[in-house]
mmCIF file of C-alpha atoms in Angstrom:
data_model
loop_
_atom_site.group_PDB
_atom_site.id
_atom_site.type_symbol
_atom_site.label_atom_id
_atom_site.label_comp_id
_atom_site.label_asym_id
_atom_site.label_seq_id
_atom_site.Cartn_x
_atom_site.Cartn_y
_atom_site.Cartn_z
ATOM 1 C CA UNK A 1 163.600 130.764 -12.866
ATOM 2 C CA UNK A 2 165.998 133.387 -14.267
ATOM 3 C CA UNK A 3 168.752 132.328 -16.617
ATOM 4 C CA UNK A 4 171.931 133.922 -17.907
ATOM 5 C CA UNK A 5 173.412 133.103 -21.312
ATOM 6 C CA UNK A 6 177.141 132.448 -21.161
ATOM 7 C CA UNK A 7 179.542 131.529 -23.947
ATOM 8 C CA UNK A 8 179.201 127.879 -22.921
ATOM 9 C CA UNK A 9 175.396 127.997 -22.757
ATOM 10 C CA UNK A 10 172.551 128.949 -20.382
ATOM 11 C CA UNK A 11 172.823 128.782 -16.608
ATOM 12 C CA UNK A 12 169.629 128.844 -14.548
ATOM 13 C CA UNK A 13 169.852 130.344 -11.086
ATOM 14 C CA UNK A 14 167.815 131.402 -8.077
ATOM 15 C CA UNK A 15 168.498 134.740 -6.401
ATOM 16 C CA UNK A 16 166.873 136.049 -3.228
ATOM 17 C CA UNK A 17 168.062 139.560 -4.060
ATOM 18 C CA UNK A 18 168.678 142.213 -1.450
ATOM 19 C CA UNK A 19 171.680 144.197 -0.324
ATOM 20 C CA UNK A 20 173.123 141.680 2.109
ATOM 21 C CA UNK A 21 176.457 139.880 1.745
ATOM 22 C CA UNK A 22 176.472 137.562 -1.245
ATOM 23 C CA UNK A 23 176.482 133.805 -0.755
ATOM 24 C CA UNK A 24 176.830 131.676 -3.894
ATOM 25 C CA UNK A 25 175.767 128.178 -2.897
ATOM 26 C CA UNK A 26 176.949 125.370 -5.169
ATOM 27 C CA UNK A 27 175.829 121.771 -5.475
ATOM 28 C CA UNK A 28 177.152 118.355 -6.389
ATOM 29 C CA UNK A 29 176.705 115.825 -9.166
ATOM 30 C CA UNK A 30 174.085 115.660 -10.691
ATOM 31 C CA UNK A 31 172.295 118.021 -8.314
ATOM 32 C CA UNK A 32 170.883 121.538 -8.354
ATOM 33 C CA UNK A 33 170.095 124.359 -5.936
ATOM 34 C CA UNK A 34 167.400 122.326 -4.175
ATOM 35 C CA UNK A 35 170.247 120.806 -2.195
ATOM 36 C CA UNK A 36 170.120 123.966 -0.053
ATOM 37 C CA UNK A 37 166.371 124.325 0.444
ATOM 38 C CA UNK A 38 166.417 123.178 4.083
ATOM 39 C CA UNK A 39 169.108 125.760 4.908
ATOM 40 C CA UNK A 40 167.378 128.687 3.219
ATOM 41 C CA UNK A 41 165.175 129.699 6.185
ATOM 42 C CA UNK A 42 168.345 130.271 8.232
ATOM 43 C CA UNK A 43 170.126 132.445 5.662
ATOM 44 C CA UNK A 44 167.986 135.559 5.838
ATOM 45 C CA UNK A 45 169.895 138.817 5.619
ATOM 46 C CA UNK A 46 172.139 137.434 2.881
ATOM 47 C CA UNK A 47 171.716 137.711 -0.852
ATOM 48 C CA UNK A 48 171.685 133.999 -1.664
ATOM 49 C CA UNK A 49 172.352 132.860 -5.229
ATOM 50 C CA UNK A 50 172.022 129.236 -6.264
ATOM 51 C CA UNK A 51 173.165 128.519 -9.830
ATOM 52 C CA UNK A 52 172.492 125.170 -11.485
ATOM 53 C CA UNK A 53 175.820 124.158 -12.957
ATOM 54 C CA UNK A 54 176.043 121.687 -15.890
ATOM 55 C CA UNK A 55 176.845 118.663 -13.728
ATOM 56 C CA UNK A 56 174.053 116.461 -15.070
ATOM 57 C CA UNK A 57 171.117 117.820 -13.071
ATOM 58 C CA UNK A 58 170.655 120.922 -15.232
ATOM 59 C CA UNK A 59 167.563 121.274 -17.416
ATOM 60 C CA UNK A 60 168.895 123.363 -20.295
ATOM 61 C CA UNK A 61 171.673 121.751 -22.342
ATOM 62 C CA UNK A 62 174.941 123.535 -22.861
ATOM 63 C CA UNK A 63 176.295 124.373 -26.279
ATOM 64 C CA UNK A 64 177.717 121.289 -28.035
ATOM 65 C CA UNK A 65 181.263 122.719 -27.985
ATOM 66 C CA UNK A 66 181.191 123.699 -24.278
ATOM 67 C CA UNK A 67 184.174 122.613 -22.210
ATOM 68 C CA UNK A 68 182.616 120.556 -19.424
ATOM 69 C CA UNK A 69 185.796 119.203 -17.920
ATOM 70 C CA UNK A 70 186.467 119.989 -14.271
ATOM 71 C CA UNK A 71 188.420 123.125 -15.181
ATOM 72 C CA UNK A 72 185.894 123.959 -17.885
ATOM 73 C CA UNK A 73 182.997 123.969 -15.419
ATOM 74 C CA UNK A 74 185.076 126.050 -13.004
ATOM 75 C CA UNK A 75 185.482 128.631 -15.767
ATOM 76 C CA UNK A 76 181.723 128.514 -16.431
ATOM 77 C CA UNK A 77 181.282 129.341 -12.753
ATOM 78 C CA UNK A 78 183.727 132.228 -13.150
ATOM 79 C CA UNK A 79 181.800 133.467 -16.192
ATOM 80 C CA UNK A 80 178.595 133.283 -14.143
ATOM 81 C CA UNK A 81 180.070 135.476 -11.394
ATOM 82 C CA UNK A 82 181.212 137.918 -14.080
ATOM 83 C CA UNK A 83 177.830 137.964 -15.824
ATOM 84 C CA UNK A 84 176.032 138.868 -12.586
ATOM 85 C CA UNK A 85 178.824 141.326 -11.676
ATOM 86 C CA UNK A 86 179.135 139.831 -8.207
ATOM 87 C CA UNK A 87 181.822 141.001 -5.797
ATOM 88 C CA UNK A 88 183.106 139.930 -2.382
ATOM 89 C CA UNK A 89 181.327 136.617 -2.874
ATOM 90 C CA UNK A 90 181.382 133.881 -0.268
ATOM 91 C CA UNK A 91 181.613 130.834 -2.509
ATOM 92 C CA UNK A 92 180.254 127.716 -0.811
ATOM 93 C CA UNK A 93 181.081 124.285 -2.248
ATOM 94 C CA UNK A 94 179.405 121.026 -1.243
ATOM 95 C CA UNK A 95 180.138 117.644 -2.843
ATOM 96 C CA UNK A 96 181.600 119.100 -6.052
ATOM 97 C CA UNK A 97 184.938 120.674 -5.205
ATOM 98 C CA UNK A 98 185.800 122.037 -8.633
ATOM 99 C CA UNK A 99 185.207 125.642 -7.645
ATOM 100 C CA UNK A 100 188.717 125.489 -6.216
ATOM 101 C CA UNK A 101 190.047 125.344 -9.773
ATOM 102 C CA UNK A 102 189.133 129.036 -10.133
ATOM 103 C CA UNK A 103 192.291 129.622 -8.087
ATOM 104 C CA UNK A 104 194.387 127.815 -10.692
ATOM 105 C CA UNK A 105 192.654 129.767 -13.450
ATOM 106 C CA UNK A 106 193.462 133.097 -11.762
ATOM 107 C CA UNK A 107 189.802 133.987 -11.387
ATOM 108 C CA UNK A 108 189.346 134.785 -7.694
ATOM 109 C CA UNK A 109 189.004 138.581 -7.854
ATOM 110 C CA UNK A 110 185.271 138.339 -7.195
ATOM 111 C CA UNK A 111 185.658 135.835 -4.333
ATOM 112 C CA UNK A 112 186.050 137.212 -0.825
ATOM 113 C CA UNK A 113 185.830 133.921 1.066
ATOM 114 C CA UNK A 114 185.698 130.233 0.308
ATOM 115 C CA UNK A 115 183.703 127.643 2.260
ATOM 116 C CA UNK A 116 184.553 124.000 1.543
ATOM 117 C CA UNK A 117 181.739 121.826 2.860
ATOM 118 C CA UNK A 118 182.443 118.085 2.583
ATOM 119 C CA UNK A 119 183.635 118.433 -0.998
ATOM 120 C CA UNK A 120 186.118 116.939 -3.431
ATOM 121 C CA UNK A 121 189.735 117.939 -2.914
ATOM 122 C CA UNK A 122 193.275 116.919 -3.754
ATOM 123 C CA UNK A 123 193.073 113.757 -5.908
ATOM 124 C CA UNK A 124 189.492 112.821 -4.959
ATOM 125 C CA UNK A 125 187.926 113.826 -8.311
ATOM 126 C CA UNK A 126 185.635 111.981 -8.603
ATOM 127 C CA UNK A 127 185.133 110.187 -5.275
ATOM 128 C CA UNK A 128 185.648 106.434 -5.306
ATOM 129 C CA UNK A 129 181.943 105.602 -5.540
ATOM 130 C CA UNK A 130 181.580 107.694 -8.708
ATOM 131 C CA UNK A 131 184.628 106.367 -10.533
ATOM 132 C CA UNK A 132 182.730 103.588 -12.361
ATOM 133 C CA UNK A 133 180.646 106.283 -14.089
ATOM 134 C CA UNK A 134 183.841 108.078 -15.075
ATOM 135 C CA UNK A 135 185.084 104.882 -16.702
ATOM 136 C CA UNK A 136 181.737 104.236 -18.400
ATOM 137 C CA UNK A 137 181.728 107.791 -19.796
ATOM 138 C CA UNK A 138 184.316 106.561 -22.312
ATOM 139 C CA UNK A 139 181.595 104.286 -23.752
ATOM 140 C CA UNK A 140 178.412 106.423 -23.813
ATOM 141 C CA UNK A 141 175.948 103.549 -24.415
ATOM 142 C CA UNK A 142 177.234 101.826 -21.262
ATOM 143 C CA UNK A 143 176.986 105.084 -19.313
ATOM 144 C CA UNK A 144 173.393 105.463 -20.479
ATOM 145 C CA UNK A 145 172.604 101.880 -19.489
ATOM 146 C CA UNK A 146 174.102 102.421 -16.013
ATOM 147 C CA UNK A 147 171.980 105.537 -15.521
ATOM 148 C CA UNK A 148 168.845 103.505 -16.063
ATOM 149 C CA UNK A 149 169.550 101.676 -12.803
ATOM 150 C CA UNK A 150 168.908 104.946 -10.967
ATOM 151 C CA UNK A 151 165.251 104.656 -11.908
ATOM 152 C CA UNK A 152 165.035 102.039 -9.154
ATOM 153 C CA UNK A 153 164.890 103.204 -5.536
ATOM 154 C CA UNK A 154 167.136 100.413 -4.257
ATOM 155 C CA UNK A 155 169.965 101.668 -6.470
ATOM 156 C CA UNK A 156 169.344 105.326 -5.647
ATOM 157 C CA UNK A 157 169.454 104.510 -1.949
ATOM 158 C CA UNK A 158 172.427 102.137 -2.018
ATOM 159 C CA UNK A 159 174.635 102.831 0.993
ATOM 160 C CA UNK A 160 177.731 103.029 -1.202
ATOM 161 C CA UNK A 161 176.151 105.736 -3.364
ATOM 162 C CA UNK A 162 173.504 108.406 -2.932
ATOM 163 C CA UNK A 163 171.844 106.542 -0.095
ATOM 164 C CA UNK A 164 174.982 107.100 1.956
ATOM 165 C CA UNK A 165 175.271 110.813 1.234
ATOM 166 C CA UNK A 166 172.634 111.768 3.820
ATOM 167 C CA UNK A 167 172.070 110.309 7.269
ATOM 168 C CA UNK A 168 168.735 112.074 7.750
ATOM 169 C CA UNK A 169 166.409 109.280 6.682
ATOM 170 C CA UNK A 170 163.530 111.115 8.372
ATOM 171 C CA UNK A 171 163.845 113.570 5.521
ATOM 172 C CA UNK A 172 161.192 111.701 3.562
ATOM 173 C CA UNK A 173 161.638 113.786 0.418
ATOM 174 C CA UNK A 174 165.276 112.794 0.018
ATOM 175 C CA UNK A 175 164.626 109.962 -2.437
ATOM 176 C CA UNK A 176 162.276 112.153 -4.472
ATOM 177 C CA UNK A 177 165.034 114.725 -4.560
ATOM 178 C CA UNK A 178 167.629 112.237 -5.796
ATOM 179 C CA UNK A 179 165.199 110.911 -8.399
ATOM 180 C CA UNK A 180 164.590 114.479 -9.575
ATOM 181 C CA UNK A 181 168.304 115.170 -9.833
ATOM 182 C CA UNK A 182 168.792 112.258 -12.226
ATOM 183 C CA UNK A 183 165.619 112.894 -14.236
ATOM 184 C CA UNK A 184 167.121 115.379 -16.746
ATOM 185 C CA UNK A 185 169.926 112.996 -17.783
ATOM 186 C CA UNK A 186 167.509 110.074 -17.922
ATOM 187 C CA UNK A 187 165.032 111.840 -20.176
ATOM 188 C CA UNK A 188 167.024 114.330 -22.276
ATOM 189 C CA UNK A 189 169.746 113.149 -24.665
ATOM 190 C CA UNK A 190 171.480 116.547 -24.744
ATOM 191 C CA UNK A 191 171.660 116.734 -20.936
ATOM 192 C CA UNK A 192 173.002 113.184 -20.901
ATOM 193 C CA UNK A 193 175.651 114.239 -23.414
ATOM 194 C CA UNK A 194 176.709 117.036 -21.054
ATOM 195 C CA UNK A 195 176.746 114.665 -18.081
ATOM 196 C CA UNK A 196 178.949 112.207 -19.969
ATOM 197 C CA UNK A 197 181.381 114.979 -20.910
ATOM 198 C CA UNK A 198 181.647 116.116 -17.305
ATOM 199 C CA UNK A 199 181.914 112.589 -15.864
ATOM 200 C CA UNK A 200 184.964 111.887 -18.003
ATOM 201 C CA UNK A 201 186.523 115.331 -17.585
ATOM 202 C CA UNK A 202 188.666 114.993 -14.453
ATOM 203 C CA UNK A 203 192.452 115.341 -14.807
ATOM 204 C CA UNK A 204 194.682 112.439 -13.811
ATOM 205 C CA UNK A 205 195.935 112.012 -10.255
ATOM 206 C CA UNK A 206 199.316 113.671 -10.790
ATOM 207 C CA UNK A 207 197.721 116.699 -12.445
ATOM 208 C CA UNK A 208 195.122 116.967 -9.678
ATOM 209 C CA UNK A 209 197.813 117.027 -7.005
ATOM 210 C CA UNK A 210 199.741 119.637 -8.991
ATOM 211 C CA UNK A 211 196.607 121.778 -9.190
ATOM 212 C CA UNK A 212 196.026 121.348 -5.457
ATOM 213 C CA UNK A 213 199.492 122.692 -4.732
ATOM 214 C CA UNK A 214 198.701 125.731 -6.866
ATOM 215 C CA UNK A 215 195.582 126.407 -4.821
ATOM 216 C CA UNK A 216 197.710 127.287 -1.800
ATOM 217 C CA UNK A 217 198.199 130.745 -3.300
ATOM 218 C CA UNK A 218 194.635 131.587 -2.217
ATOM 219 C CA UNK A 219 195.231 133.648 0.939
ATOM 220 C CA UNK A 220 191.687 134.855 1.636
ATOM 221 C CA UNK A 221 189.665 133.273 4.466
ATOM 222 C CA UNK A 222 188.641 129.638 4.040
ATOM 223 C CA UNK A 223 186.139 127.720 6.160
ATOM 224 C CA UNK A 224 186.423 123.933 6.003
ATOM 225 C CA UNK A 225 183.315 122.071 7.194
ATOM 226 C CA UNK A 226 183.674 118.294 7.309
ATOM 227 C CA UNK A 227 181.070 115.664 8.173
ATOM 228 C CA UNK A 228 181.752 112.945 10.710
ATOM 229 C CA UNK A 229 179.855 110.230 8.798
ATOM 230 C CA UNK A 230 180.876 111.056 5.243
ATOM 231 C CA UNK A 231 181.003 108.138 2.821
ATOM 232 C CA UNK A 232 182.398 110.102 -0.135
ATOM 233 C CA UNK A 233 185.062 112.476 1.136
ATOM 234 C CA UNK A 234 188.016 111.042 3.093
ATOM 235 C CA UNK A 235 187.985 112.028 6.768
ATOM 236 C CA UNK A 236 191.616 113.137 6.588
ATOM 237 C CA UNK A 237 190.881 115.652 3.830
ATOM 238 C CA UNK A 238 189.138 118.051 6.226
ATOM 239 C CA UNK A 239 192.154 118.632 8.501
ATOM 240 C CA UNK A 240 194.448 118.474 5.494
ATOM 241 C CA UNK A 241 192.519 121.273 3.736
ATOM 242 C CA UNK A 242 192.603 123.390 6.893
ATOM 243 C CA UNK A 243 196.389 123.119 6.857
ATOM 244 C CA UNK A 244 196.601 123.471 3.081
ATOM 245 C CA UNK A 245 195.175 126.982 2.818
ATOM 246 C CA UNK A 246 197.088 129.815 4.544
ATOM 247 C CA UNK A 247 194.030 131.327 6.290
ATOM 248 C CA UNK A 248 191.710 128.410 7.041
ATOM 249 C CA UNK A 249 189.896 126.845 9.967
ATOM 250 C CA UNK A 250 188.146 123.519 10.377
ATOM 251 C CA UNK A 251 184.720 122.646 11.787
ATOM 252 C CA UNK A 252 183.633 119.014 12.184
ATOM 253 C CA UNK A 253 179.865 118.509 11.960
ATOM 254 C CA UNK A 254 178.419 115.561 13.820
ATOM 255 C CA UNK A 255 175.515 113.411 12.652
ATOM 256 C CA UNK A 256 176.016 114.301 9.018
ATOM 257 C CA UNK A 257 177.221 112.732 5.812
ATOM 258 C CA UNK A 258 178.303 114.522 2.629
ATOM 259 C CA UNK A 259 175.125 116.553 2.153
ATOM 260 C CA UNK A 260 175.490 118.751 5.212
ATOM 261 C CA UNK A 261 172.872 121.233 3.899
ATOM 262 C CA UNK A 262 170.320 118.417 4.220
ATOM 263 C CA UNK A 263 171.561 116.742 7.397
ATOM 264 C CA UNK A 264 172.487 119.813 9.469
ATOM 265 C CA UNK A 265 171.043 122.867 7.697
ATOM 266 C CA UNK A 266 170.641 125.154 10.721
ATOM 267 C CA UNK A 267 174.099 124.373 12.070
ATOM 268 C CA UNK A 268 175.710 124.901 8.664
ATOM 269 C CA UNK A 269 173.880 128.193 8.175
ATOM 270 C CA UNK A 270 175.137 129.337 11.577
ATOM 271 C CA UNK A 271 178.712 128.469 10.646
ATOM 272 C CA UNK A 272 178.403 130.420 7.405
ATOM 273 C CA UNK A 273 176.876 133.386 9.220
ATOM 274 C CA UNK A 274 179.722 133.431 11.750
ATOM 275 C CA UNK A 275 182.285 133.023 8.958
ATOM 276 C CA UNK A 276 180.956 135.971 6.952
ATOM 277 C CA UNK A 277 179.665 138.274 9.680
ATOM 278 C CA UNK A 278 181.569 137.170 12.746
ATOM 279 C CA UNK A 279 178.272 136.168 14.341
ATOM 280 C CA UNK A 280 176.754 139.616 13.755
ATOM 281 C CA UNK A 281 173.372 140.237 12.227
ATOM 282 C CA UNK A 282 169.907 138.832 12.886
ATOM 283 C CA UNK A 283 168.518 135.643 11.439
ATOM 284 C CA UNK A 284 166.000 137.290 9.129
ATOM 285 C CA UNK A 285 164.029 134.340 7.721
ATOM 286 C CA UNK A 286 163.469 134.370 3.982
ATOM 287 C CA UNK A 287 159.989 134.204 2.516
ATOM 288 C CA UNK A 288 157.930 131.093 2.063
ATOM 289 C CA UNK A 289 158.596 131.032 -1.689
ATOM 290 C CA UNK A 290 162.348 130.757 -1.118
ATOM 291 C CA UNK A 291 161.831 128.094 1.564
ATOM 292 C CA UNK A 292 160.078 125.830 -0.893
ATOM 293 C CA UNK A 293 162.634 126.090 -3.696
#
C-alpha cells in the first residue's frame, strides 16, 4: 500500500489511478478504507482514493507531537490532498464528519463537492455511543482497559455500538472487519496513543456549534445522504444539513444504518455518480484487486 509522509506522520492510502473524476472516500472511527470495499465495483470510471486517517484504525503511528484533535485531523486531511496535488475533489464523509472542519480552516480550494453520508455534524462529535471513550481518554489506562472488551464478539456486536452501525447481518465478514479495525489499537501502544489523543480531541458543544455556523460559507454543491435506521447520527441532522449548506440536497436511504457503504453500496455509488456526473458515464467496474481491498 502506498504511503505519503506528512508533517504529522505517514498516511497510507489506496488509489485506483486513472483520469476520471477524483473521489476521496473517508471512513469512521477506528476504521480504514475497507469500509468502502463493497461499493468499489460500482465506482469504475472514477479515480478513487481511500486514505487511512489516524482515527485509531491506522497501522503506522503518527509523530508524537502530531495534532490529532478533530481540527488537527482535518488539517492532516488537507495536507494529504496537497501532497497528492488533487483538485476538484469530491470529498465523501461517512461516520466521521470532521472533514467539514476544512471549511473552518479555509482549506477547500481543492474540494469541488462535498458528500455527507450519515456522518457527525453540528454538536454530535462524538456520537452519544462513543462519548464514554472520550471520557476515558482522559485516563489512558481506563481507555486501554475498555478497548480490551472489543476483543469479545458480544461487545463488538452490541446494538448500541458497532453492532448497530450496519443492518446487513448477511454480510458475514462484518464482525471480522470490526475486529480488524480495532486490532491496531489493541496491539500497538503507539497507535493506541494516537487513538486516545483523537478520542479526547473534540471541541466543546458551544465551540462545535460555532464551527458549524462557519461551515455555511461553503457554497459548492453538497450531497447529504442519511440512513433511515441510523443508531449514531440523529435523524433530524440529515434535513438540517440540507438546509444548512447553501447548495445542498438530501437523499434518505432505506434499509441502512450508519455504514451506508456496507448496507447499500450500489445505491450509494449511484447517488455519488449522479452527484458528480449528473448520471452520465458508464459503470466501468474496477478490477478484481480493487474489489477485494
